[in-house]
Amino acid sequence: MSSNRKFRVGVLGGTGFVGQVFISILENHPWFEVACIAASERSAGKSYREAVEGRWKLKTPMPSYVADMVVKNLNQVNEICEETDFVFCAVDMKKEEIKAFEEMYARAETPVISNNSAHRWTPDVPMVIPEVNPEHTRIIEKQRKRLGVKNGFIAVKPNCSI
């Protein structure tokens, strides 16, 4: 990767509160650019501005760089994976549904960084705080064998407050 190229990221669940936080903190990020936003069928096909109209929860205004981005349906896994280097997952669903979605993306060879609790107890999914336990990422090789992939994986944050 060239030192000037940013990682293209997708935000799954981008219209919800946690997704909005991801989009806000990624604005002008030196390493990442939001290439894709995905949400439920209700928001899919709309501009991000339309999808969050009356539902923007943050005190800061919606970043202008995403306003006209067309929201994709979460089910468009292959298309989303082609447009991104990895995805942040902030979907609001039942745990079993979240697990299935995150594994679909990982099986499509796209790394998933999850803000959800669904995989926090999955034995081969690392719960990572990079400054504290970077060695936990070694378990990803076992996960890749289980999923039958070379590049895809799921890693989770300890909880949404960190």
Coordinates of N, CA and C in Angstrom, one line a residue:
M1 N 0.8 -1.2 0.0 CA 0.0 0.0 0.0 C 0.9 1.2 0.0
S2 N 0.6 2.2 -0.9 CA 1.3 3.4 -0.9 C 1.1 4.2 0.4
S3 N 2.0 5.0 0.8 CA 1.9 5.7 2.0 C 0.8 6.8 1.9
N4 N 0.4 7.2 0.7 CA -0.6 8.2 0.5 C -2.0 7.6 0.4
R5 N -2.1 6.3 0.2 CA -3.4 5.7 0.0 C -4.1 5.4 1.3
K6 N -5.3 5.8 1.4 CA -6.1 5.6 2.6 C -6.9 4.2 2.5
F7 N -7.1 3.6 3.6 CA -7.9 2.4 3.6 C -9.4 2.8 3.3
R8 N -10.0 2.1 2.4 CA -11.4 2.3 2.1 C -12.3 1.5 3.1
V9 N -13.1 2.2 3.9 CA -13.9 1.4 4.9 C -15.4 1.6 4.6
G10 N -16.1 0.6 5.0 CA -17.5 0.6 5.0 C -18.0 0.7 6.4
V11 N -19.2 1.3 6.6 CA -19.8 1.4 7.9 C -21.2 0.7 7.8
L12 N -21.2 -0.5 8.4 CA -22.5 -1.3 8.4 C -23.3 -0.8 9.6
G13 N -24.6 -0.4 9.3 CA -25.4 0.2 10.4 C -25.1 1.6 10.5
G14 N -24.7 2.3 9.4 CA -24.3 3.7 9.4 C -25.3 4.7 9.7
T15 N -26.6 4.3 9.7 CA -27.6 5.3 10.0 C -28.0 5.4 11.5
G16 N -27.6 4.4 12.3 CA -27.9 4.3 13.7 C -26.9 5.2 14.5
F17 N -27.1 5.3 15.8 CA -26.3 6.1 16.6 C -24.8 5.8 16.5
V18 N -24.5 4.5 16.7 CA -23.0 4.1 16.7 C -22.5 4.3 15.3
G19 N -23.2 4.0 14.3 CA -22.8 4.2 12.9 C -22.5 5.7 12.7
Q20 N -23.3 6.5 13.2 CA -23.1 8.0 13.1 C -21.8 8.4 13.8
V21 N -21.5 7.8 14.9 CA -20.3 8.1 15.6 C -19.1 7.7 14.7
F22 N -19.2 6.5 14.2 CA -18.1 6.0 13.3 C -17.9 7.1 12.2
I23 N -19.0 7.4 11.5 CA -18.9 8.4 10.4 C -18.3 9.7 10.8
S24 N -18.7 10.2 11.9 CA -18.2 11.4 12.4 C -16.7 11.4 12.8
I25 N -16.2 10.3 13.4 CA -14.8 10.3 13.8 C -13.9 9.9 12.6
L26 N -14.5 9.4 11.6 CA -13.7 9.0 10.4 C -13.5 10.2 9.5
E27 N -14.3 11.3 9.7 CA -14.1 12.5 8.9 C -12.7 13.0 9.0
N28 N -12.1 13.2 7.8 CA -10.7 13.7 7.8 C -9.7 12.8 8.5
H29 N -10.0 11.6 8.6 CA -9.0 10.6 9.3 C -7.8 10.5 8.4
P30 N -6.6 10.4 8.9 CA -5.4 10.3 8.1 C -5.2 8.9 7.4
W31 N -5.9 7.9 7.9 CA -5.6 6.5 7.4 C -6.9 5.9 6.7
F32 N -8.1 6.4 7.0 CA -9.3 5.8 6.5 C -10.2 6.8 5.8
E33 N -10.9 6.3 4.7 CA -11.9 7.1 4.1 C -13.2 6.2 4.0
V34 N -14.3 6.8 4.3 CA -15.6 6.0 4.2 C -15.9 5.9 2.7
A35 N -15.9 4.7 2.2 CA -16.2 4.4 0.8 C -17.6 3.9 0.7
C36 N -18.2 3.5 1.8 CA -19.6 2.9 1.6 C -20.3 2.9 3.0
I37 N -21.6 3.2 2.9 CA -22.4 3.1 4.1 C -23.5 2.2 3.8
A38 N -23.8 1.2 4.7 CA -24.9 0.3 4.5 C -25.8 0.3 5.7
A39 N -27.1 0.0 5.5 CA -28.1 0.0 6.5 C -29.2 -0.9 6.1
S40 N -30.3 -0.8 6.8 CA -31.5 -1.7 6.5 C -32.2 -1.3 5.2
E41 N -33.1 -2.1 4.8 CA -33.9 -1.8 3.5 C -34.5 -0.5 3.6
R42 N -34.9 -0.1 4.8 CA -35.6 1.2 5.0 C -34.8 2.4 4.5
S43 N -33.5 2.3 4.7 CA -32.6 3.4 4.4 C -31.9 3.2 3.0
A44 N -31.8 2.0 2.6 CA -31.1 1.6 1.3 C -31.7 2.4 0.1
G45 N -30.8 2.9 -0.7 CA -31.2 3.6 -1.9 C -31.4 5.1 -1.7
K46 N -31.4 5.5 -0.5 CA -31.5 7.0 -0.2 C -30.1 7.6 0.0
S47 N -30.1 8.9 -0.2 CA -28.8 9.6 0.2 C -28.7 9.5 1.7
Y48 N -27.5 9.5 2.2 CA -27.3 9.5 3.6 C -28.0 10.6 4.3
R49 N -28.0 11.8 3.7 CA -28.8 12.9 4.3 C -30.2 12.6 4.5
E50 N -30.9 12.0 3.4 CA -32.3 11.6 3.5 C -32.5 10.5 4.6
A51 N -31.5 9.5 4.6 CA -31.7 8.4 5.5 C -31.6 8.8 7.0
V52 N -30.9 9.8 7.3 CA -30.7 10.2 8.7 C -31.5 11.5 9.0
E53 N -32.3 12.0 8.1 CA -33.1 13.2 8.3 C -34.0 13.0 9.5
G54 N -33.8 13.9 10.5 CA -34.6 13.9 11.7 C -34.1 12.8 12.7
R55 N -33.1 12.1 12.3 CA -32.5 11.0 13.2 C -31.1 11.2 13.5
W56 N -30.5 12.3 13.1 CA -29.0 12.6 13.4 C -28.9 12.8 14.9
K57 N -28.2 12.0 15.6 CA -28.2 12.0 17.1 C -27.0 12.8 17.7
L58 N -26.0 13.1 16.9 CA -24.8 13.8 17.5 C -25.0 15.3 17.6
K59 N -24.2 15.9 18.5 CA -24.3 17.4 18.6 C -23.6 18.0 17.5
T60 N -22.6 17.4 16.9 CA -21.9 18.0 15.8 C -22.7 17.7 14.5
P61 N -22.6 18.6 13.5 CA -23.4 18.4 12.3 C -23.0 17.2 11.5
M62 N -23.9 16.7 10.7 CA -23.5 15.5 9.9 C -22.4 15.9 8.9
P63 N -21.3 15.1 8.8 CA -20.2 15.5 7.9 C -20.7 15.6 6.5
S64 N -20.3 16.7 5.8 CA -20.8 16.9 4.5 C -20.2 15.9 3.5
Y65 N -19.1 15.3 3.8 CA -18.5 14.3 2.8 C -19.4 13.1 2.6
V66 N -20.3 12.8 3.5 CA -21.2 11.6 3.4 C -22.6 12.0 3.0
A67 N -23.0 13.2 3.0 CA -24.4 13.7 2.7 C -25.0 13.1 1.5
D68 N -24.3 13.1 0.4 CA -24.9 12.6 -0.9 C -24.5 11.2 -1.2
M69 N -23.8 10.5 -0.3 CA -23.5 9.1 -0.5 C -24.8 8.3 -0.5
V70 N -25.0 7.4 -1.4 CA -26.2 6.5 -1.4 C -26.0 5.3 -0.5
V71 N -26.9 5.2 0.4 CA -26.8 4.1 1.4 C -27.1 2.7 0.7
K72 N -26.3 1.8 0.9 CA -26.5 0.4 0.4 C -27.3 -0.4 1.4
N73 N -27.9 -1.5 0.8 CA -28.5 -2.5 1.7 C -27.5 -3.4 2.3
L74 N -27.6 -3.7 3.5 CA -26.6 -4.6 4.2 C -26.4 -5.9 3.4
N75 N -27.5 -6.4 2.8 CA -27.4 -7.6 2.0 C -26.6 -7.6 0.8
Q76 N -26.1 -6.4 0.4 CA -25.3 -6.3 -0.8 C -23.8 -6.6 -0.5
V77 N -23.6 -7.7 0.1 CA -22.3 -8.1 0.6 C -21.2 -8.0 -0.4
N78 N -21.4 -8.7 -1.6 CA -20.3 -8.7 -2.6 C -20.0 -7.3 -3.1
E79 N -21.0 -6.5 -3.4 CA -20.8 -5.1 -3.9 C -20.0 -4.3 -2.8
I80 N -20.5 -4.4 -1.6 CA -19.8 -3.6 -0.5 C -18.4 -4.1 -0.3
C81 N -18.2 -5.4 -0.3 CA -16.8 -5.9 -0.2 C -15.9 -5.5 -1.3
E82 N -16.4 -5.3 -2.5 CA -15.6 -4.9 -3.6 C -15.1 -3.4 -3.5
E83 N -16.0 -2.6 -2.8 CA -15.7 -1.2 -2.6 C -14.9 -0.9 -1.4
T84 N -14.6 -1.9 -0.5 CA -14.0 -1.6 0.7 C -12.8 -2.5 1.0
D85 N -11.9 -2.0 1.9 CA -10.8 -2.8 2.3 C -11.2 -3.6 3.6
F86 N -12.0 -3.0 4.4 CA -12.6 -3.6 5.6 C -13.9 -2.8 6.0
V87 N -14.6 -3.4 6.9 CA -15.8 -2.7 7.4 C -15.9 -2.6 8.9
F88 N -16.5 -1.6 9.4 CA -16.8 -1.4 10.8 C -18.3 -1.8 10.9
C89 N -18.6 -2.6 11.9 CA -20.0 -3.1 12.0 C -20.6 -2.5 13.2
A90 N -21.7 -1.8 13.0 CA -22.4 -1.1 14.1 C -23.9 -1.4 13.9
V91 N -24.3 -2.5 13.4 CA -25.7 -2.8 13.2 C -26.4 -3.1 14.5
D92 N -27.7 -2.8 14.5 CA -28.5 -3.0 15.6 C -29.5 -4.1 15.3
M93 N -29.2 -5.4 15.6 CA -30.0 -6.5 15.3 C -29.9 -7.5 16.5
K94 N -30.6 -8.6 16.4 CA -30.5 -9.7 17.3 C -29.1 -10.3 17.2
K95 N -28.5 -10.8 18.2 CA -27.1 -11.3 18.2 C -26.9 -12.4 17.1
E96 N -27.8 -13.3 17.0 CA -27.6 -14.3 16.0 C -27.6 -13.8 14.6
E97 N -28.4 -12.7 14.3 CA -28.4 -12.1 13.0 C -27.1 -11.3 12.8
I98 N -26.6 -10.7 13.8 CA -25.3 -10.0 13.7 C -24.2 -11.0 13.4
K99 N -24.2 -12.1 14.1 CA -23.1 -13.1 13.9 C -23.2 -13.5 12.4
A100 N -24.4 -13.8 11.9 CA -24.5 -14.3 10.5 C -24.0 -13.2 9.6
F101 N -24.4 -11.9 9.8 CA -23.9 -10.9 8.9 C -22.4 -10.7 8.9
E102 N -21.9 -10.7 10.1 CA -20.4 -10.5 10.2 C -19.6 -11.7 9.6
E103 N -20.1 -12.9 9.7 CA -19.5 -14.0 9.1 C -19.6 -14.0 7.6
M104 N -20.8 -13.5 7.1 CA -20.9 -13.4 5.6 C -19.9 -12.4 5.1
Y105 N -19.6 -11.3 5.7 CA -18.6 -10.4 5.3 C -17.2 -11.0 5.4
A106 N -16.9 -11.6 6.5 CA -15.6 -12.3 6.6 C -15.4 -13.4 5.6
R107 N -16.5 -14.1 5.3 CA -16.3 -15.2 4.3 C -16.2 -14.6 2.9
A108 N -16.6 -13.4 2.7 CA -16.4 -12.7 1.4 C -15.0 -12.0 1.4
E109 N -14.1 -12.4 2.3 CA -12.7 -12.0 2.4 C -12.6 -10.5 2.8
T110 N -13.5 -10.0 3.6 CA -13.4 -8.6 4.1 C -13.3 -8.7 5.6
P111 N -12.3 -8.1 6.1 CA -12.1 -8.0 7.6 C -13.3 -7.1 8.2
V112 N -13.8 -7.6 9.3 CA -14.9 -6.9 10.0 C -14.3 -6.5 11.4
I113 N -14.5 -5.2 11.7 CA -14.2 -4.7 13.0 C -15.5 -4.4 13.7
S114 N -15.9 -5.2 14.7 CA -17.2 -5.1 15.2 C -17.3 -4.3 16.5
N115 N -18.4 -3.5 16.6 CA -18.7 -2.8 17.8 C -19.7 -3.5 18.6
N116 N -20.2 -4.6 18.1 CA -21.3 -5.4 18.7 C -20.7 -6.4 19.7
S117 N -21.6 -6.9 20.5 CA -21.2 -7.9 21.5 C -21.5 -9.4 21.0
A118 N -22.0 -9.5 19.8 CA -22.4 -10.9 19.4 C -21.3 -11.9 19.3
H119 N -20.1 -11.4 18.9 CA -19.0 -12.4 18.8 C -18.0 -12.2 20.0
R120 N -18.3 -11.5 21.0 CA -17.4 -11.3 22.1 C -17.0 -12.6 22.9
W121 N -17.8 -13.6 22.7 CA -17.5 -14.9 23.4 C -17.2 -16.0 22.4
T122 N -17.1 -15.7 21.1 CA -16.7 -16.6 20.1 C -15.2 -16.9 20.3
P123 N -14.8 -18.2 20.6 CA -13.4 -18.5 21.0 C -12.3 -18.0 20.1
D124 N -12.6 -18.0 18.7 CA -11.6 -17.6 17.8 C -11.7 -16.2 17.3
V125 N -12.5 -15.4 17.9 CA -12.7 -14.0 17.6 C -12.0 -13.1 18.6
P126 N -10.9 -12.4 18.2 CA -10.1 -11.7 19.2 C -10.9 -10.4 19.7
M127 N -10.8 -10.1 20.9 CA -11.3 -8.9 21.5 C -10.0 -8.0 21.7
V128 N -9.9 -7.0 20.9 CA -8.6 -6.3 20.9 C -8.6 -4.9 21.3
I129 N -7.7 -4.5 22.2 CA -7.3 -3.2 22.4 C -5.8 -3.1 22.0
P130 N -5.5 -2.5 20.8 CA -4.2 -2.7 20.2 C -3.0 -2.3 21.2
E131 N -3.2 -1.3 22.0 CA -2.2 -0.8 22.9 C -1.9 -1.8 24.0
V132 N -2.9 -2.7 24.3 CA -2.9 -3.5 25.5 C -2.6 -5.0 25.1
N133 N -3.3 -5.5 24.1 CA -3.2 -7.0 23.8 C -3.1 -7.3 22.3
P134 N -2.1 -6.6 21.6 CA -2.0 -6.9 20.2 C -1.8 -8.4 19.8
E135 N -1.2 -9.1 20.7 CA -0.9 -10.5 20.5 C -2.2 -11.4 20.3
H136 N -3.3 -10.9 20.8 CA -4.6 -11.6 20.6 C -5.0 -11.7 19.2
T137 N -4.4 -10.9 18.3 CA -4.8 -11.0 16.9 C -4.3 -12.4 16.3
R138 N -3.4 -13.0 17.0 CA -2.8 -14.3 16.5 C -3.9 -15.4 16.3
I139 N -5.0 -15.3 17.1 CA -6.1 -16.3 17.0 C -6.8 -16.2 15.6
I140 N -6.6 -15.1 14.9 CA -7.3 -14.9 13.6 C -7.0 -16.0 12.7
E141 N -5.8 -16.6 12.7 CA -5.5 -17.7 11.8 C -6.4 -18.9 12.0
K142 N -6.7 -19.2 13.3 CA -7.6 -20.3 13.6 C -9.0 -19.9 13.0
Q143 N -9.4 -18.7 13.2 CA -10.7 -18.3 12.7 C -10.8 -18.4 11.2
R144 N -9.8 -18.0 10.5 CA -9.7 -18.1 9.1 C -9.9 -19.5 8.6
K145 N -9.2 -20.4 9.3 CA -9.4 -21.8 9.0 C -10.8 -22.3 9.1
R146 N -11.4 -21.9 10.2 CA -12.8 -22.3 10.5 C -13.8 -21.7 9.4
L147 N -13.5 -20.4 9.0 CA -14.3 -19.8 8.0 C -14.0 -20.2 6.6
G148 N -12.8 -20.8 6.4 CA -12.3 -21.2 5.1 C -11.9 -20.0 4.2
V149 N -11.2 -19.0 4.8 CA -10.9 -17.8 4.1 C -9.4 -17.5 4.3
K150 N -8.8 -16.6 3.4 CA -7.4 -16.2 3.5 C -7.3 -14.9 4.1
N151 N -8.2 -13.9 3.8 CA -8.1 -12.6 4.3 C -9.1 -12.1 5.2
G152 N -10.3 -12.6 5.1 CA -11.4 -12.1 6.0 C -11.3 -12.6 7.4
F153 N -11.8 -11.8 8.3 CA -11.8 -12.2 9.7 C -12.8 -11.2 10.5
I154 N -13.0 -11.5 11.7 CA -13.8 -10.7 12.6 C -13.0 -10.4 13.8
A155 N -12.9 -9.2 14.2 CA -12.3 -8.8 15.5 C -13.3 -7.8 16.2
V156 N -13.4 -7.9 17.5 CA -14.3 -7.1 18.3 C -13.7 -6.2 19.2
K157 N -14.4 -5.1 19.5 CA -13.9 -4.2 20.6 C -14.5 -4.7 21.9
P158 N -13.8 -4.4 23.0 CA -14.3 -4.9 24.3 C -15.7 -4.4 24.7
N159 N -16.0 -3.2 24.4 CA -17.4 -2.7 24.5 C -17.5 -1.3 23.8
C160 N -18.7 -0.8 23.7 CA -18.8 0.4 22.9 C -18.3 1.7 23.6
S161 N -17.9 1.6 24.8 CA -17.5 2.8 25.5 C -16.0 3.0 25.4
I162 N -15.3 2.0 24.8 CA -13.8 2.1 24.7 C -13.4 2.4 23.3

